[in-house]
PDB file of C-alpha atoms in Angstrom:
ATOM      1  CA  UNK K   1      66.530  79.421  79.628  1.00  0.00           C
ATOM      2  CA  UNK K   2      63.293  80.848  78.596  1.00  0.00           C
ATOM      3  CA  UNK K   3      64.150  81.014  75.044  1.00  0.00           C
ATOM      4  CA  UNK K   4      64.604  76.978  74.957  1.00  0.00           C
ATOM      5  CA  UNK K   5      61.057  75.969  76.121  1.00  0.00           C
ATOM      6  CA  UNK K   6      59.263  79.032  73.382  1.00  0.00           C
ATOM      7  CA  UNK K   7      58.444  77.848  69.986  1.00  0.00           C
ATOM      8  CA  UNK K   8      59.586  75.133  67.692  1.00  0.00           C
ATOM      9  CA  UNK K   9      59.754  72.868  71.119  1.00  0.00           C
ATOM     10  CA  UNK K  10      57.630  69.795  70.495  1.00  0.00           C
ATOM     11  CA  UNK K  11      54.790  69.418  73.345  1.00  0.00           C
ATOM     12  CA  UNK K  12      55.817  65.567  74.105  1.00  0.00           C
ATOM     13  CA  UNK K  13      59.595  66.759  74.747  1.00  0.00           C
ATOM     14  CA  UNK K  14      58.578  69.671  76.660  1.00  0.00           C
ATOM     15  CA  UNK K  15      56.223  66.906  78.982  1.00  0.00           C
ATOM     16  CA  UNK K  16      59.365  65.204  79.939  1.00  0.00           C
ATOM     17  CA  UNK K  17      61.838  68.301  80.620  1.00  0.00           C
ATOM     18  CA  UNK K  18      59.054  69.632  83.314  1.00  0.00           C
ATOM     19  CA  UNK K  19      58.912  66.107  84.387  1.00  0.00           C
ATOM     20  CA  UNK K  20      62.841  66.384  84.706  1.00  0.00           C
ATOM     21  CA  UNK K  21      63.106  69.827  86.697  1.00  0.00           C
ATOM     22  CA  UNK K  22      60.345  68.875  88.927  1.00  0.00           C
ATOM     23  CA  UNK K  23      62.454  65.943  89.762  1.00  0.00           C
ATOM     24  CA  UNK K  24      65.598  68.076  90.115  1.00  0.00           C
ATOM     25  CA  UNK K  25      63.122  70.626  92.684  1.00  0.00           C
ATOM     26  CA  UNK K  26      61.597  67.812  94.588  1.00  0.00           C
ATOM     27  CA  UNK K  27      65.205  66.530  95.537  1.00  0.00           C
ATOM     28  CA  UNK K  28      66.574  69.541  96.440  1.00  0.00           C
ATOM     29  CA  UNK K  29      67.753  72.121  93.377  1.00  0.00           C
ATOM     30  CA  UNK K  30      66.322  75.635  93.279  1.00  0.00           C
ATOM     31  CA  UNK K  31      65.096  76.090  89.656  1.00  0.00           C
ATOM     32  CA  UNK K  32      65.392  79.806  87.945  1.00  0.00           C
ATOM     33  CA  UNK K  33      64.350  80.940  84.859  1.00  0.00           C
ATOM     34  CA  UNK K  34      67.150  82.972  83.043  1.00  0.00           C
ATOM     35  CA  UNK K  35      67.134  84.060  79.338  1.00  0.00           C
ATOM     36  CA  UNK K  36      69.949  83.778  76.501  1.00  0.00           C
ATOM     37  CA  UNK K  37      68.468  86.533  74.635  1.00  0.00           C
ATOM     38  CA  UNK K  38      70.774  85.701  71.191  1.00  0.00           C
ATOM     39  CA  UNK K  39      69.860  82.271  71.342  1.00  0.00           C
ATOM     40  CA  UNK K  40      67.774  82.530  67.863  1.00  0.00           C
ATOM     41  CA  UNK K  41      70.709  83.475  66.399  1.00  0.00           C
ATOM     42  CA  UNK K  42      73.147  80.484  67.055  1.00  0.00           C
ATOM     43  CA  UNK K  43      72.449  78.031  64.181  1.00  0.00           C
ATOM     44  CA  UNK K  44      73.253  80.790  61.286  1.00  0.00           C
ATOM     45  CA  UNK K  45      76.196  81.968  63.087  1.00  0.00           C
ATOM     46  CA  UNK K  46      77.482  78.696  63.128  1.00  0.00           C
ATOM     47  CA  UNK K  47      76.735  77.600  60.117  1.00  0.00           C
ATOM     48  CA  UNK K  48      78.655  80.339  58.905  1.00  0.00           C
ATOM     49  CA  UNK K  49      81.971  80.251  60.884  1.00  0.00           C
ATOM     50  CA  UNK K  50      82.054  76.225  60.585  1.00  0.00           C
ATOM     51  CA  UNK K  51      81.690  75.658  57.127  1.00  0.00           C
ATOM     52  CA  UNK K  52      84.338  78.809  56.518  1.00  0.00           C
ATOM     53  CA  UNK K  53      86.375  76.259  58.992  1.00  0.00           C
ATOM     54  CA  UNK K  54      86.094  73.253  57.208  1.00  0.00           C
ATOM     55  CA  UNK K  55      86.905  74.833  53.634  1.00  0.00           C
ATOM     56  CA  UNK K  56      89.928  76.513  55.117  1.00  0.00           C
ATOM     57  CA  UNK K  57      91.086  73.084  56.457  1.00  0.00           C
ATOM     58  CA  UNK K  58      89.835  70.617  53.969  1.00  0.00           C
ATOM     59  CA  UNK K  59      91.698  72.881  51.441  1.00  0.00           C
ATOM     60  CA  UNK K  60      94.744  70.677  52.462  1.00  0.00           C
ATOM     61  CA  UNK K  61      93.305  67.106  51.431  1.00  0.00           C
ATOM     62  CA  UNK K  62      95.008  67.102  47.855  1.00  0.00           C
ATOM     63  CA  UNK K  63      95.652  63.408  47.786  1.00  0.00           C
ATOM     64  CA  UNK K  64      99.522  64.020  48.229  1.00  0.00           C
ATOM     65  CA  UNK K  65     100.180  64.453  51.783  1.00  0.00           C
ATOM     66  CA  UNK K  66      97.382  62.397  53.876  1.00  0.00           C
ATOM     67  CA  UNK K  67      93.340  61.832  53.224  1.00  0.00           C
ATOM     68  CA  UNK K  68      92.315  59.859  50.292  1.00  0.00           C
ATOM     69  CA  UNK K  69      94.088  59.916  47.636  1.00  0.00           C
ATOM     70  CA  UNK K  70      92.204  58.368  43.715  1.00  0.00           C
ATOM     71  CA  UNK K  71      93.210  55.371  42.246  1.00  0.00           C
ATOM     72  CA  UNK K  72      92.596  56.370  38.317  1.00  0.00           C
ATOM     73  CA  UNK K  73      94.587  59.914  38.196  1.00  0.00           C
ATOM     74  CA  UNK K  74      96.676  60.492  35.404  1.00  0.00           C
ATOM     75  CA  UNK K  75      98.065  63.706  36.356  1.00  0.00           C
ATOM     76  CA  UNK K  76      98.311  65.989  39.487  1.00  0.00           C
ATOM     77  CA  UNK K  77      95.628  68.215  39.382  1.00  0.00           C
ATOM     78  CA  UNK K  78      92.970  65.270  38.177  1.00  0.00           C
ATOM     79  CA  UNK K  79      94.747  63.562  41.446  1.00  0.00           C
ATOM     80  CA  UNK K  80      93.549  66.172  43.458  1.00  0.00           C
ATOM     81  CA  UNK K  81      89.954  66.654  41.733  1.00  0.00           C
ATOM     82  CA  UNK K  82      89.416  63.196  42.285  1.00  0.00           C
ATOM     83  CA  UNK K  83      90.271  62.552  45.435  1.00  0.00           C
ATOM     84  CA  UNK K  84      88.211  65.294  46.837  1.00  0.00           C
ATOM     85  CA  UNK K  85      84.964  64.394  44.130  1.00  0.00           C
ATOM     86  CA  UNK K  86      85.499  60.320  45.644  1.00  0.00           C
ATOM     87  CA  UNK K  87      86.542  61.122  49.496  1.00  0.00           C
ATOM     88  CA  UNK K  88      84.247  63.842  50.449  1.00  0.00           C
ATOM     89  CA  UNK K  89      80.586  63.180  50.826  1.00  0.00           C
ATOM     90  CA  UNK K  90      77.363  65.466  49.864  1.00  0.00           C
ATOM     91  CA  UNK K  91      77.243  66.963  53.417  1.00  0.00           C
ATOM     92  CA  UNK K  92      81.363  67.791  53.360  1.00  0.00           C
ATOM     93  CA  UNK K  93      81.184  69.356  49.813  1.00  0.00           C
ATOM     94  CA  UNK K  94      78.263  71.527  50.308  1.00  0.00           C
ATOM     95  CA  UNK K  95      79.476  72.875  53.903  1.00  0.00           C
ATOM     96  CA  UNK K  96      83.336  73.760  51.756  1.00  0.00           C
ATOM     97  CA  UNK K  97      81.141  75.132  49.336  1.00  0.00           C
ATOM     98  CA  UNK K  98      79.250  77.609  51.993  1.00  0.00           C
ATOM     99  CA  UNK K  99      82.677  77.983  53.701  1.00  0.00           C
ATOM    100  CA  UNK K 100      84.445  79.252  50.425  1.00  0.00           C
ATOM    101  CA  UNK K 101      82.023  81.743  50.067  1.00  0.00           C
ATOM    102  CA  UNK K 102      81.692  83.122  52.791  1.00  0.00           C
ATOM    103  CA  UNK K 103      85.649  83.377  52.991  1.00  0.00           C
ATOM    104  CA  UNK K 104      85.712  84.806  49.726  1.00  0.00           C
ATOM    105  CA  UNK K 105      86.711  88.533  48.881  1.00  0.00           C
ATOM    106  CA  UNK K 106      83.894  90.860  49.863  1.00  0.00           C
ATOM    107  CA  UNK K 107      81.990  88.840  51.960  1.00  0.00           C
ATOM    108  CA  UNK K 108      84.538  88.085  54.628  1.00  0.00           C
ATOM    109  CA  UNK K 109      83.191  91.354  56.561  1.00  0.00           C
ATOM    110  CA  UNK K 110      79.543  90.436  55.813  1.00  0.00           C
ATOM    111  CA  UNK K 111      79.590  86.891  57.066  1.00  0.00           C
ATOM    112  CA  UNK K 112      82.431  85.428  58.722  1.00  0.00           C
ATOM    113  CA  UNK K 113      83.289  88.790  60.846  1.00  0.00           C
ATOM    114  CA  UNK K 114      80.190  89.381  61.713  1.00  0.00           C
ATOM    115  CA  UNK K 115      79.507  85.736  62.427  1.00  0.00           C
ATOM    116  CA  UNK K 116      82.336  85.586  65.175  1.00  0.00           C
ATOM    117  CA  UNK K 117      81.292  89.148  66.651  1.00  0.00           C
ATOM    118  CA  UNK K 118      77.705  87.376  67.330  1.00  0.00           C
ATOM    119  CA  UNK K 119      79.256  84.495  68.879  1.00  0.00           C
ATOM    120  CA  UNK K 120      80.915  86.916  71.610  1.00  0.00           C
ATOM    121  CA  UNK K 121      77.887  88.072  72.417  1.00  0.00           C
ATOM    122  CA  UNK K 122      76.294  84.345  72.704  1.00  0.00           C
ATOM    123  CA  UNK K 123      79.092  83.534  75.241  1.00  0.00           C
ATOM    124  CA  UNK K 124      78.269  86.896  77.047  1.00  0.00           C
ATOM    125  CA  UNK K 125      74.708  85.417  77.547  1.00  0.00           C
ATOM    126  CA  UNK K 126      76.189  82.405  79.166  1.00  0.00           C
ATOM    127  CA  UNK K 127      78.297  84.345  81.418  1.00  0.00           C
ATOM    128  CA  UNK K 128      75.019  86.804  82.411  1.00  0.00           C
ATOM    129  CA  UNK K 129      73.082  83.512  82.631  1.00  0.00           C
ATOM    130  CA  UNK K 130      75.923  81.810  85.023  1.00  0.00           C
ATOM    131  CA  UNK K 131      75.927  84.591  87.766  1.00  0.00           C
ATOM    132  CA  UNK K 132      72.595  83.197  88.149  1.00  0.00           C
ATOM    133  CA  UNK K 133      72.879  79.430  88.433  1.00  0.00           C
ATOM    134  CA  UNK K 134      75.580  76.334  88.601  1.00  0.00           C
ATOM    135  CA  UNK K 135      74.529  74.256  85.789  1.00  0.00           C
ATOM    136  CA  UNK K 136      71.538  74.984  82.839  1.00  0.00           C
ATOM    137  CA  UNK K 137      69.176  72.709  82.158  1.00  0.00           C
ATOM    138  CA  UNK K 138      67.785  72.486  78.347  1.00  0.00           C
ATOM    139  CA  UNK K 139      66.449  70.108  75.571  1.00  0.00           C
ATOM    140  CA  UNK K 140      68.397  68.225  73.529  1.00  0.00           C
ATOM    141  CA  UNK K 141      66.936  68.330  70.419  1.00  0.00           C
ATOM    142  CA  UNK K 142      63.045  70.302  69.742  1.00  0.00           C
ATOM    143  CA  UNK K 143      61.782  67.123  68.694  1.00  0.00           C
ATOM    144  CA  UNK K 144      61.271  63.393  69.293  1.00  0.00           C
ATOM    145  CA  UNK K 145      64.078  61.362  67.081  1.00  0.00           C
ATOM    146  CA  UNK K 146      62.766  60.638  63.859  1.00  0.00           C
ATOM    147  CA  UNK K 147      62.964  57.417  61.617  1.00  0.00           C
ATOM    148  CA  UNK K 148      66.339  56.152  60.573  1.00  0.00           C
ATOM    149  CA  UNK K 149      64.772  56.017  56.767  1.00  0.00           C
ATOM    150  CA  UNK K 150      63.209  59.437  57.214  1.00  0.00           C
ATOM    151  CA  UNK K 151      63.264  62.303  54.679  1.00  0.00           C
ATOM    152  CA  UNK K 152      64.120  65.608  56.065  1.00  0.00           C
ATOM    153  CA  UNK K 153      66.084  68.367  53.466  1.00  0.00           C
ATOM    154  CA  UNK K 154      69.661  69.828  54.717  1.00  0.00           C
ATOM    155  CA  UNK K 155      68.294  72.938  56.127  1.00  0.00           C
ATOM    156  CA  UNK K 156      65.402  71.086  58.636  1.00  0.00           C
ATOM    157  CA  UNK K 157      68.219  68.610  59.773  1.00  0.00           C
ATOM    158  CA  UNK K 158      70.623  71.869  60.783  1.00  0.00           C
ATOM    159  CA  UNK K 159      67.951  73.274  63.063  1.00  0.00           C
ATOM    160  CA  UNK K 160      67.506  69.924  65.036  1.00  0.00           C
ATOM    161  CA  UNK K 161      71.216  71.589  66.543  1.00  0.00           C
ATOM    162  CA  UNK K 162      68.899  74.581  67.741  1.00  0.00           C
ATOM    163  CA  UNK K 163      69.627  73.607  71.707  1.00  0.00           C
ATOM    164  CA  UNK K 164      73.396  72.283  71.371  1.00  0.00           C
ATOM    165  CA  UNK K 165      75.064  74.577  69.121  1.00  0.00           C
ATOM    166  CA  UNK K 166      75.302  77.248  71.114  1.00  0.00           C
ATOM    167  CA  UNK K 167      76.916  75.377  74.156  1.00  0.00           C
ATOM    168  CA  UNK K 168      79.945  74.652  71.086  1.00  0.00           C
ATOM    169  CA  UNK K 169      79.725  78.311  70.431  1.00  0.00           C
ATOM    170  CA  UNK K 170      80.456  79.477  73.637  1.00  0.00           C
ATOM    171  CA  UNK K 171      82.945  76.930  74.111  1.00  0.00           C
ATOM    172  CA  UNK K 172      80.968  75.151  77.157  1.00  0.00           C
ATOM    173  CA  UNK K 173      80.749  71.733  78.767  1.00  0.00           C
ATOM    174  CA  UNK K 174      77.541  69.977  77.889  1.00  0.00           C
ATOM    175  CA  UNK K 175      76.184  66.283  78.736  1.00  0.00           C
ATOM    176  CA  UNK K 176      72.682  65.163  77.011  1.00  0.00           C
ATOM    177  CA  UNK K 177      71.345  62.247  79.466  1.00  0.00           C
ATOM    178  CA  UNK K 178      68.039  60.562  79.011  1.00  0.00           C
ATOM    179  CA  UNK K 179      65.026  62.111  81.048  1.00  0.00           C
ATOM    180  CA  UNK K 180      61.994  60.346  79.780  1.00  0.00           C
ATOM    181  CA  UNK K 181      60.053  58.746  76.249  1.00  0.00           C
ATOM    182  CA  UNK K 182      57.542  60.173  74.173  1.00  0.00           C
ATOM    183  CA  UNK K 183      56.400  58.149  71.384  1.00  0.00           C
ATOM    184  CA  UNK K 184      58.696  55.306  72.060  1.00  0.00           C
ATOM    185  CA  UNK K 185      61.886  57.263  71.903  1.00  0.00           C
ATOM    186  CA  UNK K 186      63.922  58.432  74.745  1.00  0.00           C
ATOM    187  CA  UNK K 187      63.701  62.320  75.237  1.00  0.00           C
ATOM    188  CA  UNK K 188      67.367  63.774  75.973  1.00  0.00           C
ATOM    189  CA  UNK K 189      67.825  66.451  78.684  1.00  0.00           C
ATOM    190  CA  UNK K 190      70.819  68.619  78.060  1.00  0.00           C
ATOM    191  CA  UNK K 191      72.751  69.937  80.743  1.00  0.00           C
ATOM    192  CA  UNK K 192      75.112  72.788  80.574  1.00  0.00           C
ATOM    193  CA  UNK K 193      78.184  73.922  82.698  1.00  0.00           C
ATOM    194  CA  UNK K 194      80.311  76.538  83.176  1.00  0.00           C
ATOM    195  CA  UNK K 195      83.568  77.277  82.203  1.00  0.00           C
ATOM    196  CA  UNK K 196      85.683  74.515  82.982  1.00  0.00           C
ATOM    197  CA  UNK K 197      83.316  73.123  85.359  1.00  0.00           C
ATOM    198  CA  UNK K 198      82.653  69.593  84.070  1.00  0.00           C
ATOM    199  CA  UNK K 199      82.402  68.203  87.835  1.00  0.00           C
ATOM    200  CA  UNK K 200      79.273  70.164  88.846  1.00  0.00           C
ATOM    201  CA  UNK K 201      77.691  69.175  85.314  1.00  0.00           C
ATOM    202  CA  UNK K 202      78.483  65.725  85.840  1.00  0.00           C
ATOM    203  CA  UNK K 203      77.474  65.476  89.544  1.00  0.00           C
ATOM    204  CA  UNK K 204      74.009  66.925  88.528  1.00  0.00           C
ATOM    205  CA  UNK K 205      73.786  64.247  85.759  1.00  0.00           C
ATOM    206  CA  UNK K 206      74.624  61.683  87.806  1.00  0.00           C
ATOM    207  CA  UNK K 207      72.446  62.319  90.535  1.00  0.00           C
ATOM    208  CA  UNK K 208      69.667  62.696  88.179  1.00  0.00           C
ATOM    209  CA  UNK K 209      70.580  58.747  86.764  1.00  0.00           C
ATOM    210  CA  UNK K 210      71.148  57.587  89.917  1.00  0.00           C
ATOM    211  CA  UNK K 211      67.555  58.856  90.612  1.00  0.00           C
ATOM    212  CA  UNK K 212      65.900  56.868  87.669  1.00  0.00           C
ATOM    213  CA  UNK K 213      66.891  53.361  85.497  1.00  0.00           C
ATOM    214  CA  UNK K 214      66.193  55.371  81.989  1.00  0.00           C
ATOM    215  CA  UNK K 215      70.126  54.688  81.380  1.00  0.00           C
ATOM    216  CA  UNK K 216      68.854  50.741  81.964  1.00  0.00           C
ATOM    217  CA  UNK K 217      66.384  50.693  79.963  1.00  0.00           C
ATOM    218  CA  UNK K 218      68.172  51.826  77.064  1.00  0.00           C
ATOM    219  CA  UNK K 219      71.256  50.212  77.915  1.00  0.00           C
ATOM    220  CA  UNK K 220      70.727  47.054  76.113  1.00  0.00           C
ATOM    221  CA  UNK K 221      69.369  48.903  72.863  1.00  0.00           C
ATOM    222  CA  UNK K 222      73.022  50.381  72.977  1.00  0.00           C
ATOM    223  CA  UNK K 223      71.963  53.781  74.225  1.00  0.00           C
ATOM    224  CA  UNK K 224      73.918  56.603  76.418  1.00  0.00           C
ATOM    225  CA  UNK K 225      74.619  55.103  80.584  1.00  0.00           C
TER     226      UNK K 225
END
């Protein structure tokens, strides 16, 4: 897909995928170049109708029936603010947060409805893109992994899922397998099938292993095989 390889796609990572698909061409696959022209639009559409997900669902965790439930309560509603200020973390509070917002009376249109009308159109791409081709072939992530101690805010952290989210949004199989290293890190190569096609995915993964010991190499450091 054209609109994975454009902008925001870090040169080293990029090395490796053409690496990959000249691999894939030399034994045998016939590369095309298709588009998925809402692509740019995935991240905020998800981060609108999962977080409106999560708050519906976490709503449940009281403390009563099943979750965590605080040790110190004295009375049922302190029950319930405490177990959900003790058992839910920064990222879990500040997605229910988004979620209950977006849920919220005048803004249900604005956000959430809109939100899933833009996801039908990113599964539309897929099915344009799939009269095209068995199985796409994408990056994982834009960049090369960064430290386990580094500093990134919320926001630059949600658009690492720039390549993968919409593959959840259009309710696809996907497999990320290791295609090469750039700085030291392994680069991941994403693979996408269609519609209840997991066996073509996996074959092309496979084959693609099979073809090099990357899955070796990082066996021992406890990586994917």
């Amino acid at each position: 897909p054209k609109e994975y390889y454009g902008e925001g796609l870090d040169p080293k990572v990029h090395a490796e995928l053409k690496k990959a698909i000249a691999q894939y061409e030399a034994m045998g696959a016939e590369i095309v170049e298709i588009s998925l022209p809402h692509t740019e639009y995935a991240v905020i559409t998800y981060y609108i109708i999962a977080p409106a997900e999560a708050s519906a669902n976490l709503a449940r965790y009281d403390g009563v029936r099943y979750g965590f439930r605080a040790a110190n309560a004295t009375s049922a509603p302190e029950m319930t603010t405490l177990s959900r200020t003790e058992g839910f973390g920064p990222e879990v509070k500040r997605r229910i947060m988004l979620g209950t917002y977006v849920l919220s009376s005048g803004y249900y249109d604005a956000y959430y409805k809109k939100a899933m009308q833009v996801r039908t159109l990113i599964r539309r791409d897929f099915d344009s893109a799939f009269a095209k081709c068995d199985v796409i072939l994408a990056p994982t992530s834009p960049v090369v992994a960064y430290p386990i101690d580094g500093k990134m805010d919320p926001l630059s952290i949600y658009m690492l899922d720039v390549y993968t989210i919409p593959v959840n949004m259009a309710g696809l199989p996907g497999i990320s397998v290791p295609c090469g290293f750039a700085d030291g890190m392994p680069v991941g190569m994403q693979l996408i099938g269609k519609p209840l096609d997991e066996e073509t995915m996996l074959r092309a993964a496979y084959t693609f292993e099979q073809a090099n010991d990357y899955h070796k190499v990082l066996a021992p450091l406890g990586g994917n095989k």
